[in-house]
Structure formats: structure tokens, C-alpha cells
Tab-separated table of C-alpha atoms and ligand atoms in Angstrom:
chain	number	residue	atom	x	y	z
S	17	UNK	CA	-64.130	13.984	127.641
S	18	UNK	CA	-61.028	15.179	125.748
S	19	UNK	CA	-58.009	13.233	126.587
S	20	UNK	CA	-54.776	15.075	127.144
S	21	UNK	CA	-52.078	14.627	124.997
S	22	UNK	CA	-48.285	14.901	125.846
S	23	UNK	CA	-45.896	15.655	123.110
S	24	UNK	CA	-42.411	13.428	122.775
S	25	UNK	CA	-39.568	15.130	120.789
S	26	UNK	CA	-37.507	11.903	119.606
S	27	UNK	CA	-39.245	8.511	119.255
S	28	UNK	CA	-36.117	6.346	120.865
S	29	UNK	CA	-36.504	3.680	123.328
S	30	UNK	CA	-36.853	6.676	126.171
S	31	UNK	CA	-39.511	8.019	123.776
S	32	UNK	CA	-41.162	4.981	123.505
S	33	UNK	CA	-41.250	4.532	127.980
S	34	UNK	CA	-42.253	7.565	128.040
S	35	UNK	CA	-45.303	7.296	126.049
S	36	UNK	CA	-46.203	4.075	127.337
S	37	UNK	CA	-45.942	5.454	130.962
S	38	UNK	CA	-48.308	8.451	129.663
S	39	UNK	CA	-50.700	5.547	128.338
S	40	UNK	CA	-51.251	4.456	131.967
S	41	UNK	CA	-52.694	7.609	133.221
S	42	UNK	CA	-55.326	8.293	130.345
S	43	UNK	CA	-52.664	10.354	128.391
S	44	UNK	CA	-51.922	10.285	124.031
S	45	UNK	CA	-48.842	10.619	123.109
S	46	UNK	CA	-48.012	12.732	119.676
S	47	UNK	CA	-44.386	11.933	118.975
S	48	UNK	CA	-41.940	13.414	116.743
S	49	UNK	CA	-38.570	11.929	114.852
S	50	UNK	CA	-37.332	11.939	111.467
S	51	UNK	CA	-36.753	8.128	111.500
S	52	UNK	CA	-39.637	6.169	109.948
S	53	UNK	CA	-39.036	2.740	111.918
S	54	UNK	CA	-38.292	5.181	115.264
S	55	UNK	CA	-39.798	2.445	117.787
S	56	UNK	CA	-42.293	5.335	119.917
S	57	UNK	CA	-44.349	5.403	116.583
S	58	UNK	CA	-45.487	2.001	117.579
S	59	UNK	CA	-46.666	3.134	120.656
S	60	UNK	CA	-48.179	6.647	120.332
S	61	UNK	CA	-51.693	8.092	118.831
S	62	UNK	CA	-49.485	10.186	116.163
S	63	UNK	CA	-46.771	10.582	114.670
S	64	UNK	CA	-44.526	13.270	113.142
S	65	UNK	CA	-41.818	12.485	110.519
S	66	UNK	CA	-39.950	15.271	110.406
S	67	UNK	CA	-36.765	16.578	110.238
S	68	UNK	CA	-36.383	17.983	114.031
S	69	UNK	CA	-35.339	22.115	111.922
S	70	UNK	CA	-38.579	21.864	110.031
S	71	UNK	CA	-39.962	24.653	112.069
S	72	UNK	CA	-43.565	24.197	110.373
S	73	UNK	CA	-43.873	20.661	111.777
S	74	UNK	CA	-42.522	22.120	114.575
S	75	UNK	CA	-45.498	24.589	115.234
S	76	UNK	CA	-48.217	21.910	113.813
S	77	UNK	CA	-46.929	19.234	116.473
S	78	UNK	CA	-46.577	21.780	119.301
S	79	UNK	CA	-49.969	23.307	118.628
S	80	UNK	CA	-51.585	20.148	119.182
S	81	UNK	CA	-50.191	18.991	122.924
S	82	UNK	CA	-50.503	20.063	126.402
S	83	UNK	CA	-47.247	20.514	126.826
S	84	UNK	CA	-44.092	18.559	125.197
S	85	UNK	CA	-40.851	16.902	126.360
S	86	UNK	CA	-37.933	15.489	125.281
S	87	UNK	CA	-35.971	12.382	125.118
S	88	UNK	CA	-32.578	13.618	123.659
S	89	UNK	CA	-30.607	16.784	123.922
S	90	UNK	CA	-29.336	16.984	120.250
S	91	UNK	CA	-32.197	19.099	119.038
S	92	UNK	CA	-32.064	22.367	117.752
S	93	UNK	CA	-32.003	24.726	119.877
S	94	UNK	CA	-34.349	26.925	117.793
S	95	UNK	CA	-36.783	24.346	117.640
S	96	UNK	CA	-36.947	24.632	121.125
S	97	UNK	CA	-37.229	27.920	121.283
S	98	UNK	CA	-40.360	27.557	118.395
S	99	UNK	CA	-42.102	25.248	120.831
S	100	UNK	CA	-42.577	27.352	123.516
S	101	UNK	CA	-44.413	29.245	121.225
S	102	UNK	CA	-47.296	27.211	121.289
S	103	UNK	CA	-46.736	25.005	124.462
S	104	UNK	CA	-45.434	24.247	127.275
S	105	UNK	CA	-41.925	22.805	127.049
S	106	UNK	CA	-40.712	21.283	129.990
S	107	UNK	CA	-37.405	21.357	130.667
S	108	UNK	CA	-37.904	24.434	129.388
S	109	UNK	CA	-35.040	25.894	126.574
S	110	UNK	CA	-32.638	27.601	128.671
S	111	UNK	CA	-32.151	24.190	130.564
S	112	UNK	CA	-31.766	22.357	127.144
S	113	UNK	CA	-29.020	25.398	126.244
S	114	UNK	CA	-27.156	24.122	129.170
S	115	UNK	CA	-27.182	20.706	128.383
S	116	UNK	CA	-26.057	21.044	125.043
S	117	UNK	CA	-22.691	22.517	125.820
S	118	UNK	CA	-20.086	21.326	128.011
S	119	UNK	CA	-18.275	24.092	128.871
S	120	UNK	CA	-21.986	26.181	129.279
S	121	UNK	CA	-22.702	23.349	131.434
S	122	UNK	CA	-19.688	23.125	133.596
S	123	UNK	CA	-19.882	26.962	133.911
S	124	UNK	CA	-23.129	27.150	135.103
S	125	UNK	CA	-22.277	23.875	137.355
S	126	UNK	CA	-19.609	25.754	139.142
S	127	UNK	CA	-20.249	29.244	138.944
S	128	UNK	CA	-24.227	29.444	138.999
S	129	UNK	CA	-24.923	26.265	140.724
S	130	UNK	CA	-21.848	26.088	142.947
S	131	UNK	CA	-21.424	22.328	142.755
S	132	UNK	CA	-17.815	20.466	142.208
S	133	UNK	CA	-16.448	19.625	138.602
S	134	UNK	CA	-13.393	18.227	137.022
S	135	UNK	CA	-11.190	20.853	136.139
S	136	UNK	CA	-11.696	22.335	132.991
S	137	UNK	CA	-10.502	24.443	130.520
S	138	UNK	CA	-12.149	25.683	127.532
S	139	UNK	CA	-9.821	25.274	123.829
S	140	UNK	CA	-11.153	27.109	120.955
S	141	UNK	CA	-6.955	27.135	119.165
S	142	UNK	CA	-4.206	25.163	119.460
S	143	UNK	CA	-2.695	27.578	121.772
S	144	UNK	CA	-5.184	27.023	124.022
S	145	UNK	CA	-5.222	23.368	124.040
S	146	UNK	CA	-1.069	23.145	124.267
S	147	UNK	CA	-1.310	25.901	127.591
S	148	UNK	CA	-4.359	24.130	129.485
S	149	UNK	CA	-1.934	20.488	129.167
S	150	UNK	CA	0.437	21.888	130.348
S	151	UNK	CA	-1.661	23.237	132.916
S	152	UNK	CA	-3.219	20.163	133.485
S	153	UNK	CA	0.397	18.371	134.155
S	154	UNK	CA	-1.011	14.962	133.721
S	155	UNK	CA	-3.819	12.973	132.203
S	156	UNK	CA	-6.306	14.705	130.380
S	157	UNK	CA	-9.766	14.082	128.470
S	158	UNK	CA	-10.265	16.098	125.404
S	159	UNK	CA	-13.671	16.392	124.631
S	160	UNK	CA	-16.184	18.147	122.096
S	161	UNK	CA	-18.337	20.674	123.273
S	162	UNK	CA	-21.525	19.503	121.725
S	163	UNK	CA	-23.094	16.353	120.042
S	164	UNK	CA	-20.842	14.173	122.210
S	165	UNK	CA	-22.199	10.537	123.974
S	166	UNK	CA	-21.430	7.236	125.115
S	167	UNK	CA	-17.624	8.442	124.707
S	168	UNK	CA	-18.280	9.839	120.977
S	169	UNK	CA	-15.960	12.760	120.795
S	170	UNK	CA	-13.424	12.460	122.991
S	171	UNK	CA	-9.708	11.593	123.880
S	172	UNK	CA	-7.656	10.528	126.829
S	173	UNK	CA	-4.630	12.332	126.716
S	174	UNK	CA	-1.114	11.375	128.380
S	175	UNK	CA	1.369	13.314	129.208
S	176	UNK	CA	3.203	12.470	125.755
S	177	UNK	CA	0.477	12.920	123.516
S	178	UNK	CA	0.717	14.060	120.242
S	179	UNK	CA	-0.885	17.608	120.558
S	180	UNK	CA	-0.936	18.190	117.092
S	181	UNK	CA	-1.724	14.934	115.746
S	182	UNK	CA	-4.656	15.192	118.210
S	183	UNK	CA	-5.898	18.723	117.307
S	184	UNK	CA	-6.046	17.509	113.760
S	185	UNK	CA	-7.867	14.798	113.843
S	186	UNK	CA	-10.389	15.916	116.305
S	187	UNK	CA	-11.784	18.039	113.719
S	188	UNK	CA	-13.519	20.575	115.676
S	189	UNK	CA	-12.205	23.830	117.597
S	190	UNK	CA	-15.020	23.966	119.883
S	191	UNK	CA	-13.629	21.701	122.740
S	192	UNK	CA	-13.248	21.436	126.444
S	193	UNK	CA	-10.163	19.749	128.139
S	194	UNK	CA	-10.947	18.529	131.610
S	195	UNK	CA	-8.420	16.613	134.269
S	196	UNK	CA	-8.884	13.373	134.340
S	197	UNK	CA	-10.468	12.185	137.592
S	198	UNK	CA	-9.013	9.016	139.132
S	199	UNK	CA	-12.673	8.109	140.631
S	200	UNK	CA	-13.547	5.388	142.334
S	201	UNK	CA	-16.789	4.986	140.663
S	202	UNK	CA	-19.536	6.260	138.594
S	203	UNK	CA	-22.711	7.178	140.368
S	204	UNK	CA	-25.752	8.687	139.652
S	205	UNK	CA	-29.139	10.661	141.087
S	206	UNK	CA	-32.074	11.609	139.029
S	207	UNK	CA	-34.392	14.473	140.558
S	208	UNK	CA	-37.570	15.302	139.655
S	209	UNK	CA	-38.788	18.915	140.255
S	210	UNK	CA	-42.841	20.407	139.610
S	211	UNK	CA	-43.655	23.580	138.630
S	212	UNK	CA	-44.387	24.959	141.847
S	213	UNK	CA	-40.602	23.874	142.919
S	214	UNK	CA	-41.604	20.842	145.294
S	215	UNK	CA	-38.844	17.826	143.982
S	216	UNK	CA	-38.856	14.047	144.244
S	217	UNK	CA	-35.290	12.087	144.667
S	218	UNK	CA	-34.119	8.836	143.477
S	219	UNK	CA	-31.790	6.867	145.190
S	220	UNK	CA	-28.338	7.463	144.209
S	221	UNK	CA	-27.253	4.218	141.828
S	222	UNK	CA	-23.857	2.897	140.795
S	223	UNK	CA	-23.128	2.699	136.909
S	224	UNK	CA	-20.326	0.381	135.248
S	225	UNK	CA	-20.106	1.073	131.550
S	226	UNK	CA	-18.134	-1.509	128.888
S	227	UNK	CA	-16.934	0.039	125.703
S	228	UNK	CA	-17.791	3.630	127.151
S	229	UNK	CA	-21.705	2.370	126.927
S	230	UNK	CA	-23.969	1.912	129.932
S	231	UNK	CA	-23.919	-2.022	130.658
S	232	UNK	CA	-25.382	-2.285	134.485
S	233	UNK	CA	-27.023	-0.164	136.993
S	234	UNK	CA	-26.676	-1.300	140.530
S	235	UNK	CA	-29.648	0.083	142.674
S	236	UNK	CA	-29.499	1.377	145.241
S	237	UNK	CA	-25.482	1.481	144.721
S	238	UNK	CA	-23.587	-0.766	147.225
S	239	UNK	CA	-21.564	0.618	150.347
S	240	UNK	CA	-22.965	4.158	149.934
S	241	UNK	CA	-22.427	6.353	153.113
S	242	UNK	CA	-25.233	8.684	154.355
S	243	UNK	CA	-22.534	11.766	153.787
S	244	UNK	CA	-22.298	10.654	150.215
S	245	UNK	CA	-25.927	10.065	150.016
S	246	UNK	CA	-26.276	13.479	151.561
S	247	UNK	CA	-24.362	14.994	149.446
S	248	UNK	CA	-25.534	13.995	146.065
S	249	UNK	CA	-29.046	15.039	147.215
S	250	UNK	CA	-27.989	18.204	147.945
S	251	UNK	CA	-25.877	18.823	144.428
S	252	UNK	CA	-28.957	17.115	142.792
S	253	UNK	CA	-31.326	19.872	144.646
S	254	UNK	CA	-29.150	23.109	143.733
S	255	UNK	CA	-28.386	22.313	140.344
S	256	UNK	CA	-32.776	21.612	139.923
S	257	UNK	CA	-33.248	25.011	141.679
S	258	UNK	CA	-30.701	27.085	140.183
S	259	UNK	CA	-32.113	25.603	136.667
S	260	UNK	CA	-35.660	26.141	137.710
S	261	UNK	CA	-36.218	22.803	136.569
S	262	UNK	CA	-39.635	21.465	135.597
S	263	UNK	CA	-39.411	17.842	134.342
S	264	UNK	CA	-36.765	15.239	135.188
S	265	UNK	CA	-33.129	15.688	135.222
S	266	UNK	CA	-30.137	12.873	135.621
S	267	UNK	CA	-26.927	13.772	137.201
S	268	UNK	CA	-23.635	11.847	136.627
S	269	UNK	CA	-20.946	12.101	139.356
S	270	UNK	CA	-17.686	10.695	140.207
S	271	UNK	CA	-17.270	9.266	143.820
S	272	UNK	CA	-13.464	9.535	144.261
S	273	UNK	CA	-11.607	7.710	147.192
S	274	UNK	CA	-12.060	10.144	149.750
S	275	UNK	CA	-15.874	10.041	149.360
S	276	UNK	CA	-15.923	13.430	147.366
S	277	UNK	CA	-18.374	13.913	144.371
S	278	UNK	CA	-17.598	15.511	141.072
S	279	UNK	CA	-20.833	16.227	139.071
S	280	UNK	CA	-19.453	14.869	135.369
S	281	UNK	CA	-22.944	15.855	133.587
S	282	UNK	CA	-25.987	16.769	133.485
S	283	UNK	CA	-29.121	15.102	131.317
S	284	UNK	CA	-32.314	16.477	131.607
S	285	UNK	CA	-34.754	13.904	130.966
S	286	UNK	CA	-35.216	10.071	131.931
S	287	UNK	CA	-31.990	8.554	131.932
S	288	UNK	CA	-30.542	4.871	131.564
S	289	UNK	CA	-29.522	4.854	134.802
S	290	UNK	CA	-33.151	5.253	135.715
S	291	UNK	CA	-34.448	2.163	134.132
S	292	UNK	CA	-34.495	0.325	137.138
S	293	UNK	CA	-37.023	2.439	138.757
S	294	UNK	CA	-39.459	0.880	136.667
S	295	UNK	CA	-39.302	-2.449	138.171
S	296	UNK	CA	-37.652	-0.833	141.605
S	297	UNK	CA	-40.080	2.394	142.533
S	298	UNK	CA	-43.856	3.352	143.171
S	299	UNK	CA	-43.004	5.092	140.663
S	300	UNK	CA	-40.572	5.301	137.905
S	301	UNK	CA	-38.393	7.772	136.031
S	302	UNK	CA	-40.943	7.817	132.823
S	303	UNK	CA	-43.907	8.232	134.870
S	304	UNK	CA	-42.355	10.835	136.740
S	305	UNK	CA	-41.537	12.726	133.883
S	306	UNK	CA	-45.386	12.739	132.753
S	307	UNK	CA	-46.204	13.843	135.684
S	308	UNK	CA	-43.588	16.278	135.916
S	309	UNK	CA	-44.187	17.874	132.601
S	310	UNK	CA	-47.914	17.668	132.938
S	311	UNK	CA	-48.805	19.039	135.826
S	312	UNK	CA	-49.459	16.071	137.817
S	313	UNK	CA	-48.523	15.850	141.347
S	314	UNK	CA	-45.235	14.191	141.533
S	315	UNK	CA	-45.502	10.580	142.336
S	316	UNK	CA	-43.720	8.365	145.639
S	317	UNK	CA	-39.841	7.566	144.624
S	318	UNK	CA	-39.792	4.848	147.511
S	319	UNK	CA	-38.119	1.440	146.641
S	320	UNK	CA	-39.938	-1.557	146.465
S	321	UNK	CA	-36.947	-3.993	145.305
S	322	UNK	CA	-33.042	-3.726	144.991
S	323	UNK	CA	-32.454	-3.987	141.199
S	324	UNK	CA	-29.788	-4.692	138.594
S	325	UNK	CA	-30.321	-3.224	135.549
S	326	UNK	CA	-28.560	-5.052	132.798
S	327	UNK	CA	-28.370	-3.387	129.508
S	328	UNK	CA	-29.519	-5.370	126.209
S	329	UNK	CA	-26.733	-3.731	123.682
S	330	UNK	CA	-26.673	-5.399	120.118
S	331	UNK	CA	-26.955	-9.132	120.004
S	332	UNK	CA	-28.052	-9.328	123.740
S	333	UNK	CA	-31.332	-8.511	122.838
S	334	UNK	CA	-31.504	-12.574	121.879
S	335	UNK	CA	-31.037	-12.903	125.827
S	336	UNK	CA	-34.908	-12.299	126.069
S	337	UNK	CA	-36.129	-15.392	125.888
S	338	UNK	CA	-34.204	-16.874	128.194
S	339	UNK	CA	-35.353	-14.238	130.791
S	340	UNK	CA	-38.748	-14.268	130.470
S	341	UNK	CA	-39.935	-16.764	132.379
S	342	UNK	CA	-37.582	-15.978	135.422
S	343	UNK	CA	-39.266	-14.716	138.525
S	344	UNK	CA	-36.262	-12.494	139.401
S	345	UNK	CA	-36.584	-10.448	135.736
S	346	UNK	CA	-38.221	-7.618	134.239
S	347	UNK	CA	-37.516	-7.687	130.844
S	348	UNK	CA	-38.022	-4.575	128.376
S	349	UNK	CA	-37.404	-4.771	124.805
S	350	UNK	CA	-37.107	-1.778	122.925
S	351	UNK	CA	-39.117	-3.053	119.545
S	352	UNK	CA	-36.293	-1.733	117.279
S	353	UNK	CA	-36.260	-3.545	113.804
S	354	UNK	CA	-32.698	-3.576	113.329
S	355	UNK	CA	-30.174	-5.117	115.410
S	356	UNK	CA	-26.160	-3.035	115.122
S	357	UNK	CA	-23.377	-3.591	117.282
S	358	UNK	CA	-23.551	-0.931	120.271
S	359	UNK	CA	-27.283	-0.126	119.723
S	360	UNK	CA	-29.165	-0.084	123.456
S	361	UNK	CA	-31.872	-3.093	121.811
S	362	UNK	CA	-33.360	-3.657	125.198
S	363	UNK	CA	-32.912	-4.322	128.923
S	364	UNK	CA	-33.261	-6.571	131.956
S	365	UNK	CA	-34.356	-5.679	135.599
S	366	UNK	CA	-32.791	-8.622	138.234
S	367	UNK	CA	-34.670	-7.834	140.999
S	368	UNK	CA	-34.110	-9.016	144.311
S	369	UNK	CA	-36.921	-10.733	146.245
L	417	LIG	P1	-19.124	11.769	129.189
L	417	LIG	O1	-19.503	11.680	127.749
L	417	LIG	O2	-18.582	13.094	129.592
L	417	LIG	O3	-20.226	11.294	130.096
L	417	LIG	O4	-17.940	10.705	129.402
L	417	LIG	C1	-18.109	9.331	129.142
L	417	LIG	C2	-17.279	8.537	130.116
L	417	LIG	O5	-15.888	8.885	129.994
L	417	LIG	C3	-17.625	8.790	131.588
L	417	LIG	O6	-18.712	7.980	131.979
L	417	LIG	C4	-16.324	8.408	132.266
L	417	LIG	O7	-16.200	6.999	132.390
L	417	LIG	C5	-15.269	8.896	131.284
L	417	LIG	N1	-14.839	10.268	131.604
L	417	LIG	C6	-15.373	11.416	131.124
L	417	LIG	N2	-14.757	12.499	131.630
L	417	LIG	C7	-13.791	12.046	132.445
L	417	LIG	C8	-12.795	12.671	133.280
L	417	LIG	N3	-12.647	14.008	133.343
L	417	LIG	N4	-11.987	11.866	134.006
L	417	LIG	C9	-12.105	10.515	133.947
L	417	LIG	N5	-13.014	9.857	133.182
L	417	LIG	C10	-13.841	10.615	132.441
């Protein structure tokens, strides 16, 4: 009997859960990334170091899977696009086009998918940028369109900012301004939707970032009411519809005071904010996505523990050892050869008993 084999386009640490999830239902694993030491490699049956434009790797790796997904929205888009030639990609292209762009995606969020955003407005000159502040009245973020995470590529703006100063050294005219929200918190829903449209929810979770990374998920998140909860489920549902989603798909919102939610963006594919479900659910986030993306009927979501998820960034990853042992942790280390400053090296699930 031929095994089937799931494609992973980037070998990162959500590469590298991903495969291993695949590993537990009889599934290989062909993964692709440029980076030698990428840590999937040490987890999958093959691997493809390539530069993600080489279009002939492309077709090689793509020819060879079931179906592929992937773990990072930075790819090219034509890559994508060459995929589908000879698989199934799932989320498909159009969804990835989305994702890539934040004013495509707040567009689509508001217009296609009817669901609350910051305000935005989209600044492609100066002019532009100096008419939506003024619009705006009032703190501002400044952000690139594309190739922007963990806070890379953008600016809070106050009301006396240095317009100029700012359009210069942003070095890009391809930018969004949005209001800034005064939210309460940062929360967080991550759907999963088959191909024949039937979805799976997650519990909504509550995210607290230091130095614009991820540092803890708090799952489910405290003090939620059912109209929040509600509501997320619903935004989570019509953006997954209106997408056509196959696969997984996070959602980051912004609870403001009055219990309203702003959807801030959208990833689709496992998420950190999802890392607690594999210590928390019946089934998790990565195992979901296989399933997802391969056909497989989609898998419980129920909770079997509260969990905080405690990120691993830089030297944290040392932590480890002292967490091993404990009863109350889960802990998950990445395998990446190379410790820097910022890098996501590993994490910890605290789950409560
Ligand atoms: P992003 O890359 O858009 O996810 O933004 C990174 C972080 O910056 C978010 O998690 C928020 O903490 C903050 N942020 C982004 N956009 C806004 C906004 N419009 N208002 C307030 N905070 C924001």
C-alpha cells in the first residue's frame, strides 16, 4: 500500500508540526525551503532546497504530493499559482492573494466578507498619506502592504509626527494607514473549513505579545462573554465562507471596551496562537490542517485542559530543561540549530489539571 504524501511549502517550526502531525495518521511529508538547516527537513521523507521562484522545483515537488500546504504567506504568488497545476493546494491561491496584502485583505474583510476593521486608508504618495492623517485626526499605524510581521514594517504615528521624515524612511509607497484602535485586548479564533464546506471552531484565545512578538496564549481567554464568543464565531464563519476556505485559517481581532470586535488579520494556516491546542484539544491546529487539506474528515475541537502557551523566543529555549519533568508542561522545542535574539526557538504548554 502506497502511503500518501502531503506537501509543506516552508520547513519552519509550523512546517515541522505539521509534518509530524501528518506522521501520526500514516502520512509522508515532502517539504520545501531554501534554508539547508530549515528544522521540517529533520522530520519529513524529502526534502526540497529550493529557492521558493524556482518554478521547476516547483512542478517536481508538486507533482509528487496529494495535495500541498503552507506554513507562511511570503511565497510567491506565482508559485502558487504553478502548484495548482499539478495538485491540490489548499488554501487555495486566491486565499493566499488575500493574505498577502493588507489593504486586499481589509477590502475583502469589509466589503466581501462584511466583517468590522480598523479604519483604513490606502497611501500609494505622500499626498495620500498627509490627507488620510489628517483624516484620521489622531493616532495612527502606518503599515506596509506586504512582507510585514511580528510588527516588521510599521509605525505608530502621533498627531505630531514627522510626515516626511516618516515617508522617507519607510521606504516603500505601497502602504496602508489604519486608526489606531484603543482595544482592550488581543484575541483570536482559528476555523477550520473541508472541502465540502462543513467547519470546525476553536475556542476564541487571548494573546499578549512583548516586543510586538507572540509571548503567551491564554486558552480559552479569561472573562469572555457568550456575545463575544458569538460573535467571533460568526466573523470566523463568514470570512471561511466568503473565502471558500479549504484548510485552516487564524483570525486576529481586537476586543475593545464595549465588547466590539475588530478583525486585525487574517492568516491562513496553523497559527501561534493555536499551539495550545496541541496539548488542549482532541485535536489540534496541525492535525486539523492535515486533515483539512487532505481530505480527511475534520477532527473534534473539544477542550480537554485550560492551557497557557508560553512562547520559547531566543535564550528561553534553555528553559527546557527545567520544564520537562513538570506534570503541568508540554514542552515543544523547535530543533533549530541556531539560537538569535527574537527567533520563536520553542514553546511551553502549562496546562491546568
Ligand atoms: P499586525 O502586524 O498588523 O498584526 O500588527 C502587529 C501588532 O501591532 C498587533 O498585534 C497590535 O498589537 C498592533 N497593531 C496593529 N495594528 C493596530 C491598530 N490599528 N491599532 C492598534 N494596534 C495595532
Amino acid at each position: 500500500m502506497k502511503n500518501k504524501i502531503l506537501g509543506i511549502i516552508g520547513g519552519g517550526q509550523l512546517g515541522r508540526m505539521t509534518a509530524l502531525a501528518a506522521a501520526k495518521y500514516g502520512i509522508e511529508c515532502h517539504v520545501f525551503d531554501p534554508d539547508h538547516d530549515a528544522p521540517a527537513f529533520q522530520v519529513c521523507s524529502k526534502s526540497f532546497i529550493n529557492d521558493y521562484k524556482d518554478l521547476k522545483a516547483i512542478e517536481e515537488f508538486s507533482s509528487g504530493v496529494d495535495a500541498v500546504l503552507y506554513e507562511f504567506e511570503n511565497i510567491p504568488l506565482s508559485s502558487a499559482k504553478h502548484i495548482e497545476k499539478f495538485s491540490l493546494l489548499r488554501p487555495s491561491s486566491f486565499i493566499l492573494s488575500v493574505s498577502q496584502d493588507r489593504l486586499v485583505e481589509k477590502k475583502f474583510l469589509c466589503e466581501k466578507a462584511k466583517v468590522k476593521t480598523a479604519k483604513f486608508y490606502e497611501c500609494s504618495s505622500y499626498e495620500n498619506l498627509e490627507s488620510s492623517f489628517n483624516e484620521i485626526k489622531g493616532l495612527s499605524v502606518l503599515k506596509t502592504r506586504r512582507f510585514g510581521y511580528d510588527g516588521k514594517g510599521q509605525i505608530k504615528l502621533d498627531d505630531h509626527a514627522n510626515l516626511k521624515k516618516v515617508w522617507e524612511s519607510i521606504g516603500s509607497d505601497e502602504l496602508i494607514l489604519e486608526e489606531f484602535v484603543p482595544f482592550k485586548r488581543e484575541l483570536s479564533i482559528i476555523i477550520a473549513r473541508d472541502y465540502s464546506g462543513k467547519v470546525k471552531l476553536y475556542d476564541i484565545v487571548e494573546n499578549k505579545h512583548k516586543n510586538h512578538i507572540l509571548d503567551q496564549t491564554i486558552a480559552p481567554a479569561p472573562n469572555i462573554s457568550n456575545d463575544s464568543k458569538n460573535k467571533a464565531k460568526s466573523i470566523a464563519i463568514k470570512i471561511a465562507t466568503e473565502l471558500g476556505l479549504v484548510g485552516l485559517l487564524a483570525i486576529e481581532l481586537f476586543e475593545l471596551n464595549d465588547g466590539e470586535l475588530l478583525v486585525n488579520e487574517i492568516a491562513p494556516r496553523p497559527h501561534n496562537s493555536g499551539h495550545w491546542t496541541m496539548d488542549g484539544c482532541v485535536t489540534d491546529q496541525f492535525e486539523q490542517a492535515v486533515r483539512a487539506t487532505m481530505g480527511i474528515e475534520l477532527g473534534s475541537t473539544e477542550i480537554l485542559y485550560n492551557v497557557i502557551m508560553q512562547n520559547l523566543i531566543g535564550k528561553d529555549i534553555f528553559l527546557v530543561d527545567k520544564y520537562i519533568n513538570d506534570p503541568h508542561c508540554r514542552v515543544h522545542n523547535y530543533g533549530k540549530k541556531e539560537v538569535r535574539s527574537g527567533r520563536k526557538m520553542g514553546h511551553i504548554n502549562h496546562i491546568k489539571i
